Structures are given as C-alpha cells and as structure tokens.
Tab-separated table of C-alpha atoms in Angstrom:
chain	number	residue	atom	x	y	z
A	1	MET	CA	8.070	9.303	-10.686
A	2	LYS	CA	11.296	7.893	-9.447
A	3	THR	CA	13.217	10.913	-10.718
A	4	ARG	CA	10.869	13.178	-8.643
A	5	VAL	CA	11.216	11.130	-5.659
A	6	HIS	CA	14.987	11.231	-6.055
A	7	ALA	CA	15.136	14.981	-6.477
A	8	PHE	CA	12.921	15.781	-3.685
A	9	ALA	CA	14.548	13.347	-1.241
A	10	GLY	CA	17.978	14.842	-2.244
A	11	GLY	CA	16.645	18.307	-1.892
A	12	ILE	CA	15.480	17.468	1.672
A	13	GLY	CA	18.728	15.892	2.529
A	14	PHE	CA	20.847	18.744	1.182
A	15	LEU	CA	18.582	21.506	2.979
A	16	MET	CA	18.743	19.433	6.275
A	17	ILE	CA	22.514	19.294	6.356
A	18	LEU	CA	22.534	23.068	5.254
A	19	LEU	CA	20.266	23.788	8.159
A	20	PHE	CA	22.299	21.762	10.568
A	21	TRP	CA	25.516	23.405	9.464
A	22	THR	CA	24.166	26.994	9.534
A	23	SER	CA	22.367	26.593	12.834
A	24	THR	CA	25.515	25.185	14.398
A	25	ALA	CA	27.694	27.877	12.990
A	26	PHE	CA	25.367	30.672	14.153
A	27	SER	CA	24.848	29.247	17.605
A	28	GLU	CA	28.584	28.649	18.056
A	29	LEU	CA	29.421	32.192	17.141
A	30	PHE	CA	26.386	34.204	18.547
A	31	ALA	CA	24.403	32.021	21.135
A	32	SER	CA	24.660	30.926	24.726
A	33	HIS	CA	25.648	27.481	25.811
A	34	GLU	CA	22.081	26.770	26.477
A	35	ALA	CA	21.177	27.690	22.784
A	36	ILE	CA	23.940	25.651	21.426
A	37	ALA	CA	22.703	22.597	23.632
A	38	ALA	CA	19.228	23.291	22.339
A	39	VAL	CA	20.563	23.369	18.538
A	40	LYS	CA	22.406	20.015	19.129
A	41	ALA	CA	19.331	18.351	20.553
A	42	LEU	CA	17.140	19.623	17.615
A	43	ILE	CA	19.949	18.391	15.183
A	44	LEU	CA	19.420	14.801	16.665
A	45	ARG	CA	15.676	15.188	16.139
A	46	GLY	CA	16.276	16.217	12.552
A	47	MET	CA	18.136	12.955	11.898
A	48	PHE	CA	14.701	11.371	11.734
A	49	VAL	CA	14.019	13.343	8.636
A	50	LEU	CA	17.613	13.350	7.312
A	51	ILE	CA	18.430	9.636	7.387
A	52	PRO	CA	15.418	8.371	5.736
A	53	ALA	CA	15.909	11.092	3.023
A	54	MET	CA	19.358	9.932	2.376
A	55	ILE	CA	18.430	6.284	2.112
A	56	ILE	CA	15.685	7.173	-0.342
A	57	VAL	CA	18.030	9.375	-2.387
A	58	GLY	CA	20.625	6.677	-2.313
A	59	GLY	CA	18.329	3.809	-3.253
A	60	SER	CA	16.618	5.754	-5.919
A	61	GLY	CA	19.933	6.923	-7.449
A	62	MET	CA	21.405	3.535	-7.524
A	63	ALA	CA	18.060	2.211	-9.344
A	64	MET	CA	18.065	5.039	-11.742
A	65	GLY	CA	21.791	4.954	-12.594
A	66	ARG	CA	22.431	1.333	-12.494
A	67	ARG	CA	23.070	1.174	-16.333
A	68	ARG	CA	24.293	4.837	-17.046
A	69	LYS	CA	27.878	5.171	-18.013
A	70	ASP	CA	28.178	8.874	-18.731
A	71	ALA	CA	30.479	11.362	-16.976
A	72	PRO	CA	27.828	12.841	-14.643
A	73	ALA	CA	26.565	9.553	-13.593
A	74	ARG	CA	30.123	8.175	-12.894
A	75	ALA	CA	30.875	11.231	-10.779
A	76	LYS	CA	27.771	10.849	-8.871
A	77	LYS	CA	28.542	7.182	-8.332
A	78	LYS	CA	31.902	7.984	-7.139
A	79	ARG	CA	30.840	10.715	-4.681
A	80	MET	CA	27.924	8.921	-3.147
A	81	PRO	CA	30.030	6.382	-1.068
A	82	VAL	CA	32.184	9.244	0.247
A	83	ILE	CA	28.963	11.165	1.289
A	84	ALA	CA	27.558	8.154	2.910
A	85	LEU	CA	30.664	7.132	4.799
A	86	ASN	CA	31.335	10.801	5.831
A	87	GLY	CA	27.708	10.770	7.320
A	88	LEU	CA	27.901	7.615	8.952
A	89	LEU	CA	31.309	7.476	10.339
A	90	ILE	CA	31.924	11.251	11.161
A	91	LEU	CA	28.724	13.333	11.123
A	92	VAL	CA	26.205	11.123	13.004
A	93	PRO	CA	28.503	9.999	15.719
A	94	ALA	CA	29.683	13.700	16.164
A	95	ALA	CA	26.258	14.892	16.464
A	96	TRP	CA	25.446	12.344	19.229
A	97	PHE	CA	28.799	13.165	20.976
A	98	LEU	CA	28.251	16.939	20.821
A	99	ALA	CA	24.581	16.735	21.861
A	100	GLY	CA	25.724	14.841	24.890
A	101	LYS	CA	28.495	17.109	25.832
A	102	ALA	CA	26.317	20.207	25.225
A	103	ALA	CA	23.452	18.747	27.396
A	104	ALA	CA	25.975	18.128	30.169
A	105	GLY	CA	27.334	21.598	29.846
A	106	GLU	CA	30.819	20.321	28.891
A	107	PHE	CA	31.956	22.952	26.459
A	108	ASP	CA	35.743	21.999	26.515
A	109	GLY	CA	38.346	21.579	24.127
A	110	THR	CA	37.271	18.115	23.046
A	111	PHE	CA	33.932	19.465	22.228
A	112	TYR	CA	35.414	22.202	20.050
A	113	ALA	CA	37.737	19.862	18.350
A	114	VAL	CA	34.911	17.509	17.511
A	115	GLN	CA	32.766	20.501	16.411
A	116	VAL	CA	35.405	21.777	13.989
A	117	VAL	CA	35.579	18.202	12.444
A	118	GLU	CA	31.907	18.201	12.134
A	119	LEU	CA	31.831	21.534	10.416
A	120	ILE	CA	34.444	20.507	8.060
A	121	ALA	CA	32.787	17.222	7.254
A	122	GLY	CA	29.471	18.857	6.849
A	123	ALA	CA	30.845	21.387	4.491
A	124	GLY	CA	32.344	18.610	2.449
A	125	ASN	CA	29.027	16.691	2.259
A	126	LEU	CA	27.325	19.946	1.326
A	127	ALA	CA	29.854	20.534	-1.473
A	128	MET	CA	29.635	16.900	-2.842
A	129	MET	CA	25.891	16.972	-2.606
A	130	GLY	CA	25.849	20.274	-4.504
A	131	MET	CA	27.830	18.642	-7.208
A	132	ASN	CA	25.515	15.731	-7.301
A	133	ILE	CA	22.662	18.080	-7.711
A	134	ARG	CA	24.402	19.923	-10.294
A	135	ASP	CA	25.237	16.510	-12.338
A	136	GLY	CA	21.683	15.261	-12.044
A	137	LEU	CA	20.372	18.515	-13.425
A	138	LYS	CA	22.801	17.994	-16.352
A	139	MET	CA	21.625	14.349	-16.716
A	140	THR	CA	18.026	15.330	-16.830
A	141	GLY	CA	18.725	18.036	-19.272
A	142	ARG	CA	17.504	20.875	-16.945
A	143	ILE	CA	20.881	22.521	-17.327
A	144	ARG	CA	23.225	22.217	-20.269
A	145	CYS	CA	26.667	20.572	-19.987
A	146	SER	CA	29.476	23.076	-20.375
A	147	ARG	CA	31.749	22.031	-23.262
C-alpha cells in the first residue's frame, strides 16, 4: 500500500510541475499579459495539490527507503534534498513573486529574470524527479537495471 501511495503522490507531483512549467512556457511565448497573470494565479492555487503530494512522496519514500542501501535508493536519497530545497527556496518564492508582479501588470526585466530562473529550476526538478521515477521503477522491478 505504501508503494502505491508513494507512486501516486510522486506522479501527481511530477505532473503538477510539468503542468506548471509547460503552461508558463506556453503563456510566456504565445499569450497576452492577462493570460500570463491568470496562469501565474492558477499555479499558486495548484500549490495546494503539489505541496501535499511532495510531502507525501517524501515521507513515504523516507519510510520505505530507510534501510535500503542499493544504488538506486542511494541516488534517490541524494536527489530528494536537492529537489526539496529547489522547490522551497526557488520555485515557491518565485511563483509568489511572479504572480504578484503579473497581477500588478509589472512585466519588467525583474519579472523576466525571475521567470528564467524559475523555468531553469523547474526543469531541473523535472529531470531529477524523472530520474527518481526511473530508479523507483528499477527498485520495484518494473524496469530492468541496465548492466
């Protein structure tokens, strides 16, 4: 049961970040300032799904992997603090900042500089979470380890 909860929460977390990232990129490239502001506001609302999912995946992963010493488990244990810190120190504050600037119609250099940082940090988290998903599938035997 814990494995399924972990996988479900991890999938939700990954998909939410992917949704945030793609909607941001699409709106920045092709939409109006009003649409960008709407996307930024919706991302803040989406945090009410993302943050609990990440707490669940982190807690369940720690509980399941506490005694594991294999390479995929060690790799996941090294990536998780980076993912969490990236989210807490860069992505969440950037989301709040950008939503505020967009709501005020302030699409200036600072907005776009923070937007670039957010997109890079989000891409990094997606990559690391994807590697964690891959390693989790190896650990459960759903995909074979390459030798």
